[in-house]
Short mmCIF file of C-alpha atoms in Angstrom, two decimals:
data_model
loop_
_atom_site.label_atom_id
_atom_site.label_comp_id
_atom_site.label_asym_id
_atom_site.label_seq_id
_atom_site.Cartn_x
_atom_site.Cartn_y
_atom_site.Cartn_z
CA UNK A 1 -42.15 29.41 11.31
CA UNK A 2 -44.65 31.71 10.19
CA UNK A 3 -45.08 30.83 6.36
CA UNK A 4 -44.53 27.39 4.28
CA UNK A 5 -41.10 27.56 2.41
CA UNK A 6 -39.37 24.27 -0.35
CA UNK A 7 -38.37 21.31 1.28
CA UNK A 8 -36.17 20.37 -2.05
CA UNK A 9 -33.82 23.48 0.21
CA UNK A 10 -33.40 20.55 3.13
CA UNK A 11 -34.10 17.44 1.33
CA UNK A 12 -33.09 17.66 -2.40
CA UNK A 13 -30.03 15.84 -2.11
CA UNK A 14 -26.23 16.52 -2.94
CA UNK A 15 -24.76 17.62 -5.53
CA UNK A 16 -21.84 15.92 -7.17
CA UNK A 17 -19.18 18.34 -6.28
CA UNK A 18 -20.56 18.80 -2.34
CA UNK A 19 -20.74 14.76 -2.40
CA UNK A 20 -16.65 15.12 -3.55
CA UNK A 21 -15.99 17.75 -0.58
CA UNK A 22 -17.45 15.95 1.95
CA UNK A 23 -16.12 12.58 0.64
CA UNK A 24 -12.39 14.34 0.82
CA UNK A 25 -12.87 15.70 4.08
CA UNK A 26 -13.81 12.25 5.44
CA UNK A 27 -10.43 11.05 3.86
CA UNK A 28 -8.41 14.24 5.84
CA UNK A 29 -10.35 13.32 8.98
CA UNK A 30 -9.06 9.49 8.30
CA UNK A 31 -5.03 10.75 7.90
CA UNK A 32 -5.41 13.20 10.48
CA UNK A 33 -6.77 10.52 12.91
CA UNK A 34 -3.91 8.02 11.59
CA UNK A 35 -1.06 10.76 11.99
CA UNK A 36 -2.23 10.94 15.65
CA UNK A 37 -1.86 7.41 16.54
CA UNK A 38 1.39 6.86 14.58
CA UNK A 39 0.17 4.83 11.93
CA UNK A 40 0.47 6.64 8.81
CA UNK A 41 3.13 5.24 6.92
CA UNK A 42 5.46 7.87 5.41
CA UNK A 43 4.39 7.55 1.75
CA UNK A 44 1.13 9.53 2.73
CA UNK A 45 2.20 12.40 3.00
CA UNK A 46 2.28 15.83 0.39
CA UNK A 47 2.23 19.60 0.99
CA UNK A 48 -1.76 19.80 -0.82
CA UNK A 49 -4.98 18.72 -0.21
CA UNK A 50 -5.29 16.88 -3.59
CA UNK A 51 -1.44 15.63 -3.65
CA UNK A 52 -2.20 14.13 0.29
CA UNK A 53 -5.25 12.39 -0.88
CA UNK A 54 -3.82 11.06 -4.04
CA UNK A 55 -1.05 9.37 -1.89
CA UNK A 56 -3.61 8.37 0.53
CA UNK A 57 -5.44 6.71 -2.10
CA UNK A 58 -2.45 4.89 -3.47
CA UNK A 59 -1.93 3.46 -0.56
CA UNK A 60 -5.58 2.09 0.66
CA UNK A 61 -6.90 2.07 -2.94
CA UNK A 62 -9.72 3.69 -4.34
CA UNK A 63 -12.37 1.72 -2.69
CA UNK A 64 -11.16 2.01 0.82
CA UNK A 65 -13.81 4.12 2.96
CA UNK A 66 -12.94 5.01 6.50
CA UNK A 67 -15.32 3.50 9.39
CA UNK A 68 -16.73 6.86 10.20
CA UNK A 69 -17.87 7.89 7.02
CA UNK A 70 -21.72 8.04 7.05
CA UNK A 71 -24.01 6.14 4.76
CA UNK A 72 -24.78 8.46 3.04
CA UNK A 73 -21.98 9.82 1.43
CA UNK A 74 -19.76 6.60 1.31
CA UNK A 75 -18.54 5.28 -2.03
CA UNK A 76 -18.41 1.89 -3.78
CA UNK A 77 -17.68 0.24 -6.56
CA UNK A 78 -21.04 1.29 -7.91
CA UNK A 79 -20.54 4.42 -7.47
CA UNK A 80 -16.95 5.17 -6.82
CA UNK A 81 -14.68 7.84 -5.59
CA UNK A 82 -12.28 8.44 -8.48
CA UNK A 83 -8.56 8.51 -8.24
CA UNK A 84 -7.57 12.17 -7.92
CA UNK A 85 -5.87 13.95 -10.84
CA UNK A 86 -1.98 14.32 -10.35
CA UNK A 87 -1.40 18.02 -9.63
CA UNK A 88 1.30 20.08 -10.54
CA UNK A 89 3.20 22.59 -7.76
CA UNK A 90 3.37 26.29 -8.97
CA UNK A 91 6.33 28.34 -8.11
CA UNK A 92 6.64 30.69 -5.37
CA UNK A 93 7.51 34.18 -5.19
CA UNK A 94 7.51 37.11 -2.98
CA UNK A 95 4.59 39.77 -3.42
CA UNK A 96 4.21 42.95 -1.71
CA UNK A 97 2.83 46.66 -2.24
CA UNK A 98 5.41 46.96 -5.83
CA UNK A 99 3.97 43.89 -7.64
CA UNK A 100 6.05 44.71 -10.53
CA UNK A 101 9.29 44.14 -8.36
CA UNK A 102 11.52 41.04 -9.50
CA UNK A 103 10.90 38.60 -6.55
CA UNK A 104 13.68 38.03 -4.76
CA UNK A 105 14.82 34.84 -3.17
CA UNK A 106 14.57 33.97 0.61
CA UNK A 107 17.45 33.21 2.21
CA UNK A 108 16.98 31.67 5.56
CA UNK A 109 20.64 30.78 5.98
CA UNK A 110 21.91 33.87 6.00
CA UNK A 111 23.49 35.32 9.13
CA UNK A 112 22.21 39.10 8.14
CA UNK A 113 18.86 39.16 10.16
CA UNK A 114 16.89 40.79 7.53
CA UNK A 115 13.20 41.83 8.40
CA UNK A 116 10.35 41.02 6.19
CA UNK A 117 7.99 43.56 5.25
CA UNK A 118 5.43 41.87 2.80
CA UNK A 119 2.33 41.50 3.84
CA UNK A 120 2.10 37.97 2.44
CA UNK A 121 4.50 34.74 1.44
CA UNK A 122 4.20 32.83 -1.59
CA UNK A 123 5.49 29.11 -0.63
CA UNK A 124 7.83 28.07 -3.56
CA UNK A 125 6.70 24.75 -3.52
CA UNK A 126 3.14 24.67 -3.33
CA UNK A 127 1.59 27.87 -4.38
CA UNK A 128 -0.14 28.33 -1.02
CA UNK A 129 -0.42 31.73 0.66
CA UNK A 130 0.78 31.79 4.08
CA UNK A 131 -0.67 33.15 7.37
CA UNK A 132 1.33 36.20 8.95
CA UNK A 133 3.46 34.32 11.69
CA UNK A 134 3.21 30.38 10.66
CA UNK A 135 5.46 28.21 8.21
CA UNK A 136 5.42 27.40 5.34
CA UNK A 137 4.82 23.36 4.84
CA UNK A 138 7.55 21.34 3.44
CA UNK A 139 8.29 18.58 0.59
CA UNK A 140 7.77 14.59 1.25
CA UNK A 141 11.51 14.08 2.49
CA UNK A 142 13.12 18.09 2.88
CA UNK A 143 13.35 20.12 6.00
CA UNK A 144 13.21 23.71 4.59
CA UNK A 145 14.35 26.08 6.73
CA UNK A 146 17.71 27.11 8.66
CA UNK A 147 19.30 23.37 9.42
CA UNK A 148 19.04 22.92 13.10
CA UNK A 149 22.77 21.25 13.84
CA UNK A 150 23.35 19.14 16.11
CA UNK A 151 25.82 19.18 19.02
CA UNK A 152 28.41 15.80 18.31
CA UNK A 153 29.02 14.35 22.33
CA UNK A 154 32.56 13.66 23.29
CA UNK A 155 33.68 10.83 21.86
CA UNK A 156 36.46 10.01 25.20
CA UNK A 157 33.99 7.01 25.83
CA UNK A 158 34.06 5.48 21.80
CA UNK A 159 36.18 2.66 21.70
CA UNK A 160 39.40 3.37 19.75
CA UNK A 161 38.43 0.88 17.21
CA UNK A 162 35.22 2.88 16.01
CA UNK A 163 36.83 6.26 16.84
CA UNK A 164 36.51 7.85 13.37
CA UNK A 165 32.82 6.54 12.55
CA UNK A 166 30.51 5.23 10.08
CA UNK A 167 30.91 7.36 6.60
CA UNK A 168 27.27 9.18 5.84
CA UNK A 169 26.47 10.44 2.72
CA UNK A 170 25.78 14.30 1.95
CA UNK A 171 22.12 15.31 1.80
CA UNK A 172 21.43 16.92 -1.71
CA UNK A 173 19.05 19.98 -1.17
CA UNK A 174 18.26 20.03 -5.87
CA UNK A 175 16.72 16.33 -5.71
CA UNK A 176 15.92 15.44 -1.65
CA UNK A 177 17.97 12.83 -1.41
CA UNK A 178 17.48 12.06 1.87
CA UNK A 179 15.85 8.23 1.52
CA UNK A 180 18.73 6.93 -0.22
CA UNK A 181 20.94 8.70 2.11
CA UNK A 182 19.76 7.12 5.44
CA UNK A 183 19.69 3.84 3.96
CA UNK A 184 22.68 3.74 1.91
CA UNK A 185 24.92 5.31 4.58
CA UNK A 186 23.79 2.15 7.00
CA UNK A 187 24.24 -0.57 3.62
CA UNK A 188 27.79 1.48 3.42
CA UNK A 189 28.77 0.54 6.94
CA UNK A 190 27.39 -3.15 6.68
CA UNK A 191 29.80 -3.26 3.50
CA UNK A 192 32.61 -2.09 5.53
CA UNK A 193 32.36 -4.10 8.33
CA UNK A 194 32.26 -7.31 7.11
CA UNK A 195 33.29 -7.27 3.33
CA UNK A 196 33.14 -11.33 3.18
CA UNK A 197 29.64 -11.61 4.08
CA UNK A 198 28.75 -8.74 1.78
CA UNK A 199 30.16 -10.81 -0.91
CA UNK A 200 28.41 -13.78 0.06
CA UNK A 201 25.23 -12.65 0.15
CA UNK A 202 24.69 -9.10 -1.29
CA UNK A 203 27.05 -8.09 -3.77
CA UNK A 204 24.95 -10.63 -6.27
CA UNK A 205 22.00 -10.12 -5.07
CA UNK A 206 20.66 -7.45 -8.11
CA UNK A 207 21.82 -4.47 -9.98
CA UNK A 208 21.46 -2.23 -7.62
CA UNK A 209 24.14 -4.22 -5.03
CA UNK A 210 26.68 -5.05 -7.88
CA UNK A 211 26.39 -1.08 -8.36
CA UNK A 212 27.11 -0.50 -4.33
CA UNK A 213 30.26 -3.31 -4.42
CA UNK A 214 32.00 -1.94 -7.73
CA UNK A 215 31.65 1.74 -6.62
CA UNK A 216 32.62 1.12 -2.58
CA UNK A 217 35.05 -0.87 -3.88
CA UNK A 218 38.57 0.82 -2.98
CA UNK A 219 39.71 -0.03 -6.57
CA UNK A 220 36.96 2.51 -8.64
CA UNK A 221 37.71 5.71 -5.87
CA UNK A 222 34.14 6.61 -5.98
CA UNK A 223 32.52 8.68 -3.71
CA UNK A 224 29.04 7.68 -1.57
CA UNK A 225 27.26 10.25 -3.59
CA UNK A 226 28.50 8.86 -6.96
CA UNK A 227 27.31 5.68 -6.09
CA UNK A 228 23.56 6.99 -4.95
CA UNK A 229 23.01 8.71 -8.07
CA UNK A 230 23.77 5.80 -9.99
CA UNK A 231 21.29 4.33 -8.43
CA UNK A 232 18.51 6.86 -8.31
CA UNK A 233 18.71 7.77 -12.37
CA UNK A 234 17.53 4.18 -13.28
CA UNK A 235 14.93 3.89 -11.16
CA UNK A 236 13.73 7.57 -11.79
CA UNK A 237 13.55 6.97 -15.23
CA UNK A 238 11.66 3.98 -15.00
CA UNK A 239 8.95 5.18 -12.44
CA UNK A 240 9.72 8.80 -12.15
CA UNK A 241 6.16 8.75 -9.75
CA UNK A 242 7.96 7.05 -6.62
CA UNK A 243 11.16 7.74 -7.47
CA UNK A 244 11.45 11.67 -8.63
CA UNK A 245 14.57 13.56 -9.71
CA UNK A 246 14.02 16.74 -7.96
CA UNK A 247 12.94 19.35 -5.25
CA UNK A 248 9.44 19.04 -5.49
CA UNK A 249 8.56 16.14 -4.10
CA UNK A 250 10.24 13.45 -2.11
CA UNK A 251 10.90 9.69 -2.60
CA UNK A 252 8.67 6.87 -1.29
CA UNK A 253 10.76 4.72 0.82
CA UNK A 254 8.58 1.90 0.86
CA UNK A 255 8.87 1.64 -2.85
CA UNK A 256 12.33 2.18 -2.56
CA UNK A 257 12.67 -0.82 -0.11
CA UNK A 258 10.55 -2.94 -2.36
CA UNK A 259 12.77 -2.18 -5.55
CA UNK A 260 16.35 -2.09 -4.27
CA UNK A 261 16.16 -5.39 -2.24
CA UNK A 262 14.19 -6.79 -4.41
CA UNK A 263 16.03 -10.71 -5.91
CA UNK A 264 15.53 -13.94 -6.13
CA UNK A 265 17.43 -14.98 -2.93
CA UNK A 266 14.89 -12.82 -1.16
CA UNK A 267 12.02 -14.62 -2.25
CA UNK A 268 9.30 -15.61 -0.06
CA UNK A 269 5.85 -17.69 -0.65
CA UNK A 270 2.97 -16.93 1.86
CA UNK A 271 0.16 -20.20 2.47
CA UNK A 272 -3.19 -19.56 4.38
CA UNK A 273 -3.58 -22.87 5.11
CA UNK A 274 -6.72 -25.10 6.77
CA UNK A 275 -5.25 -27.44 8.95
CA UNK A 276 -8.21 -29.18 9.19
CA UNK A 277 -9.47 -29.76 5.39
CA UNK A 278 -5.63 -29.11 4.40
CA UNK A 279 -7.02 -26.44 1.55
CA UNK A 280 -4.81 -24.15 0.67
CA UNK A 281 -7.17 -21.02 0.67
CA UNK A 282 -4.46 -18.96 -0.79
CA UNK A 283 -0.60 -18.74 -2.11
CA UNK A 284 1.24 -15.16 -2.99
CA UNK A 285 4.91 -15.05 -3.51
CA UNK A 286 7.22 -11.30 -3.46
CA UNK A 287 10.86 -11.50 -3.74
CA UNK A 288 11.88 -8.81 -1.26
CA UNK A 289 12.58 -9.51 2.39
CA UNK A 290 9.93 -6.08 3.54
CA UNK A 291 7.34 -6.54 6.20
CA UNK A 292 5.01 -4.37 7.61
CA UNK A 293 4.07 -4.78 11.49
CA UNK A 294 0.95 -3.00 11.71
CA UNK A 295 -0.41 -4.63 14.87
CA UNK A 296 -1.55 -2.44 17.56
CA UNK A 297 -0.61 -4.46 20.70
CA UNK A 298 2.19 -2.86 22.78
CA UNK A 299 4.58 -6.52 22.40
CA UNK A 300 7.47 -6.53 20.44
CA UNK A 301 9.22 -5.95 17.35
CA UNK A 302 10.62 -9.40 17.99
CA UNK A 303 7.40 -10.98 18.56
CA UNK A 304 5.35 -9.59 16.12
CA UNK A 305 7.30 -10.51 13.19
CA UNK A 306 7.12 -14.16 14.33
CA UNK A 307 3.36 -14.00 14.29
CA UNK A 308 3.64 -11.85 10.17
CA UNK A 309 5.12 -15.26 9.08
CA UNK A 310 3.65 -18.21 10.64
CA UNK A 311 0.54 -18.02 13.23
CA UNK A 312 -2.99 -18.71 13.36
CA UNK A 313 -5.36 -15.91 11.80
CA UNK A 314 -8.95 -14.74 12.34
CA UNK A 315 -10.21 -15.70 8.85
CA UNK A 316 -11.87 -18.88 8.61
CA UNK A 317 -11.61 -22.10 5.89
CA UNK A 318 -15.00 -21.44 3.24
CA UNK A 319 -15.52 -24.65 3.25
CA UNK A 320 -15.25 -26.57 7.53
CA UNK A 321 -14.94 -23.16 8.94
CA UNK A 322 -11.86 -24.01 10.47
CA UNK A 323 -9.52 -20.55 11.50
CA UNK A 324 -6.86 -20.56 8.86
CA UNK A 325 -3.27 -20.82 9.73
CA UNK A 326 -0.34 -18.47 7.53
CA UNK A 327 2.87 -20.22 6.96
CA UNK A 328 6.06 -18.54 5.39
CA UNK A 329 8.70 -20.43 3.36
CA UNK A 330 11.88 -18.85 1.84
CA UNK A 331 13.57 -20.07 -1.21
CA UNK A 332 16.97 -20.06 0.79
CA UNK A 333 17.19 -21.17 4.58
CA UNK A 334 16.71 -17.33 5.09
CA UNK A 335 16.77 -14.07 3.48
CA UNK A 336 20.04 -12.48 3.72
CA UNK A 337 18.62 -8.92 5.27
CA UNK A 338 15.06 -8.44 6.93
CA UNK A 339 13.43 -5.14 6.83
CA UNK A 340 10.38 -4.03 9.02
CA UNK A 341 8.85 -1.11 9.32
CA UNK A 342 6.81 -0.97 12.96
CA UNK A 343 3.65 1.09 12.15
CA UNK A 344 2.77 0.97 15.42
CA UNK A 345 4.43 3.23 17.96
CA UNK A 346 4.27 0.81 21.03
CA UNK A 347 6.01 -2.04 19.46
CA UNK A 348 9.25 -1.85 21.38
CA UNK A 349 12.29 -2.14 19.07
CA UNK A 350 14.43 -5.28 19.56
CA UNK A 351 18.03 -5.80 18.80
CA UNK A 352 17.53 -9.20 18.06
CA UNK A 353 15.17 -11.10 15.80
CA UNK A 354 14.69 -14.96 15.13
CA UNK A 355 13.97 -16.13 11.22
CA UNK A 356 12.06 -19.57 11.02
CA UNK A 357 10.93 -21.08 7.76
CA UNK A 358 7.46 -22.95 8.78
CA UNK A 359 9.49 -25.80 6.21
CA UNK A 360 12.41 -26.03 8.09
CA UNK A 361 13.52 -26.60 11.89
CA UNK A 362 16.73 -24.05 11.62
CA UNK A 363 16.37 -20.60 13.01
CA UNK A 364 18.33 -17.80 11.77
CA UNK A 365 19.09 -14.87 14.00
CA UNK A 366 19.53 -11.47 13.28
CA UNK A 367 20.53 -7.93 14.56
CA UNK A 368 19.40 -4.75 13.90
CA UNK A 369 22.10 -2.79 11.95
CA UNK A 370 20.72 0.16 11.32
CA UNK A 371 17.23 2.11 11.83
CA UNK A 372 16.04 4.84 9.08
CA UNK A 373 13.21 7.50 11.02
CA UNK A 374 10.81 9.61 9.13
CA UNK A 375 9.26 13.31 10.43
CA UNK A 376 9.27 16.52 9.40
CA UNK A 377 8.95 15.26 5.74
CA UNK A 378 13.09 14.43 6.05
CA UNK A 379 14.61 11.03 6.85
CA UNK A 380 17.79 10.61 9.03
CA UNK A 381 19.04 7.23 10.50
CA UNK A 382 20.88 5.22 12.91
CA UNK A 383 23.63 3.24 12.45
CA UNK A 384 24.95 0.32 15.42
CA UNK A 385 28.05 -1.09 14.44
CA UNK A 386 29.48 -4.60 15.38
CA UNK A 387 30.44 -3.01 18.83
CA UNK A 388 27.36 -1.82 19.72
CA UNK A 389 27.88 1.40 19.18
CA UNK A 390 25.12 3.84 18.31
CA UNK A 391 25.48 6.62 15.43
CA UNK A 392 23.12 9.11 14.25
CA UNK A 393 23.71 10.37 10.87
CA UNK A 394 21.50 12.83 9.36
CA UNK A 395 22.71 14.51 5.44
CA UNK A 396 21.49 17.71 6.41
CA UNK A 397 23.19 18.75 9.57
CA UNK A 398 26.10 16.00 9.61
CA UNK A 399 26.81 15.48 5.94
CA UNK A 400 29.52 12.96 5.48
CA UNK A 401 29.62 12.09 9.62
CA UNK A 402 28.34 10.21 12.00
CA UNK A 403 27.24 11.51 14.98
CA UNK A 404 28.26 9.11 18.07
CA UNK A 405 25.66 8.32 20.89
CA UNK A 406 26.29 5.92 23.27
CA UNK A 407 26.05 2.16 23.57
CA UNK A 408 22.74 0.74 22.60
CA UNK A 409 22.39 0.04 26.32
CA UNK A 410 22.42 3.65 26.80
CA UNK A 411 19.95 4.79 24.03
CA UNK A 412 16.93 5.81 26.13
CA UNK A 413 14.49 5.43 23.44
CA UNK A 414 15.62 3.87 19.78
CA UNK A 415 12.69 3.96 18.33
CA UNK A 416 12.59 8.13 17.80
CA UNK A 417 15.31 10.40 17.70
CA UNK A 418 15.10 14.49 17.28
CA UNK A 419 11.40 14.72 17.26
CA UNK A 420 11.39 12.00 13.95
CA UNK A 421 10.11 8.16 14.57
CA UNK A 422 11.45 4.76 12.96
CA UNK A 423 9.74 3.67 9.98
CA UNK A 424 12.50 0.85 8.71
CA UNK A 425 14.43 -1.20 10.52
CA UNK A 426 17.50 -3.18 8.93
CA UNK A 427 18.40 -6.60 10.44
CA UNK A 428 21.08 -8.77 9.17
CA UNK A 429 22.26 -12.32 10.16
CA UNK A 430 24.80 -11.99 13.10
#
């Protein structure tokens, strides 16, 4: 260096908005690394950078900072990383050489292989420009694009019994339906199969189950889809956020779980307990039967929901430094469904599952019923009947069927079907 030059150039500091960018990049580097390892839960997801980190941000919270963000840019409650501002989607249309043109819809569905010659894409949903040769990205829970169907197997092995198959619902492309598809077609077939448990322990459970009895009732003639959208408009209207009315964005199952299972015969209180001092270091109650399993052994499903309600913990008592001890209690013997959702890949998915009040000495078992997957920003699901008999069922390709796959013994892999991996798993008492 041949001459003196600033050193405010190299050592002046950030500015506010450069402090934002690298703050938001840390966050992408954070989902990124999270998408990798299968533990991004399916409510973080959007199709743009500030839509992604908003739901990123709802889920951690504001103050969350990722492990690898460096000292000097991380964020506190001092001085904070806001919430980002809710961002609306601009429309898409075609633009070529004659700007002035009316754009003109794209049809991927059509069987007339019409060549493109724009020299650029407007994506309908988000406004983005796209690169000559890649695709456009999608909605939360929609797979744009030509529907890839799926080829149904011969059905000369189904038992004669389950010969016609569960009854799916029919995905609806205006509002991306999809989450209350997968789940309702697998509540539908519970309904079906065994009409006096339903009645004994779900038709009273809330609203939303009276609504599912009175319309799959044989007596009202209402159709699956009649029934979802009576659901959907409530909750829409009262958090039209997580549950939205339309083909922009897609619903957050997790919220969806939390509200249409939610009752008081679900409730459950949580204890971290010192055995030692016998302190009860703290007490939280929720009244739906949803746990997440986020551990990152490679056990089981089975296994690691035991440990989610009653096992020791790493935290320690404040006060004897005793390790603290959780302990689950229902307000019934047991809940009448469980729900998981394994955010860890390895977990290998079990068809059974033991419930255990750490009040009582009676176990409950369960089996898995039904499996909803996530990918592609589209949900799809499984359904195993009373015979053990696997279905795949899927609104966009199947629509109103079920696709038959084998006996669960058969099903090489249940936790991931068609590229898509599970994300809730539906257990009921056998």
């Amino acid at each position: 260096m041949l001459q003196g030059f600033d050193p405010k150039k190299i050592q002046g500091g950030l500015t506010g908005f450069l402090r934002q960018e690298f703050r938001e990049l840390e966050i992408l580097d954070d989902i990124t690394r999270l998408c990798y390892l299968g533990e991004l839960p399916p409510s973080v997801s959007a199709v743009t950078r500030t839509a992604l980190i908003r739901s990123y941000q709802l889920w951690k919270g504001t103050e969350h900072v990722p492990k690898t963000v460096h000292p000097s840019i991380e964020w506190s409650k001092h001085n904070p990383m806001n919430f980002m501002d809710k961002s609306e989607d601009a429309l898409w249309q075609l633009v070529g050489k004659k700007s002035n043109k009316a754009a003109q819809p794209l049809d991927r569905s059509s069987d007339n292989p019409r060549k493109y010659k724009l020299a650029v894409m407007l994506n309908q949903e988000t406004g983005y420009i796209c690169a000559k040769g890649t695709k456009p990205l999608n909605t939360l829970s929609d797979d744009r694009g030509k529907a890839r169907l799926i080829k149904k197997r011969k059905l000369d092995d189904v038992p004669q019994s389950s010969q016609s198959g569960p009854a799916g619902l029919t995905w609806e492309k205006t509002t991306l339906s999809c989450a209350y598809d997968s789940i309702l077609t697998i509540l539908h077939h519970i309904f079906v199969d065994n009409r006096e448990r339903w009645d004994e322990s779900f038709s009273r459970l809330n609203n939303f189950f009276s609504v599912m009895t009175q319309g799959w009732d044989n007596s009202e003639q209402c159709s699956l889809e009649d029934v979802r959208n009576r659901i959907r408009l409530p909750l829409s209207q009262g958090d039209p956020e997580s549950f939205p009315y339309d083909n922009k964005q897609g619903t957050d199952i997790y919220a969806l779980v939390r509200e249409v299972f939610s009752g008081s015969g679900c409730e459950s209180t949580v204890q971290e307990i010192c055995e030692m001092c016998e302190t009860v270091c703290s007490e939280s109650s929720v009244t739906y039967p949803f746990w997440h399993l986020d551990s990152n052994s490679a056990g089981t499903v089975s296994k690691e929901f035991q440990k989610s309600l009653n096992g020791q913990l790493t935290r320690r008592c404040a006060y004897c430094r005793t390790k603290l001890v959780k302990s689950t209690r229902f307000s019934n013997d047991s809940p009448p469904v469980v729900i998981l959702s394994p955010l860890n890949a390895k977990l290998k998915i079990t068809q059974k599952i033991v419930v255990q009040s750490s009040t009582e000495d009676v176990k409950s078992s369960y089996r898995l019923r039904g499996v909803v997957y996530h990918g592609s920003y589209h949900f799809t699901a499984r359904i195993i009947d009373s015979n053990n008999c696997v279905w795949y069922h899927d609104g966009m390709t199947t629509g109103k069927d079920c696709v038959y796959e084998g006996k669960w013994k058969d099903i090489g892999d249940i936790g991931s079907v068609n590229d898509r991996r599970a994300t809730l798993l539906i257990y009921v008492p056998n």
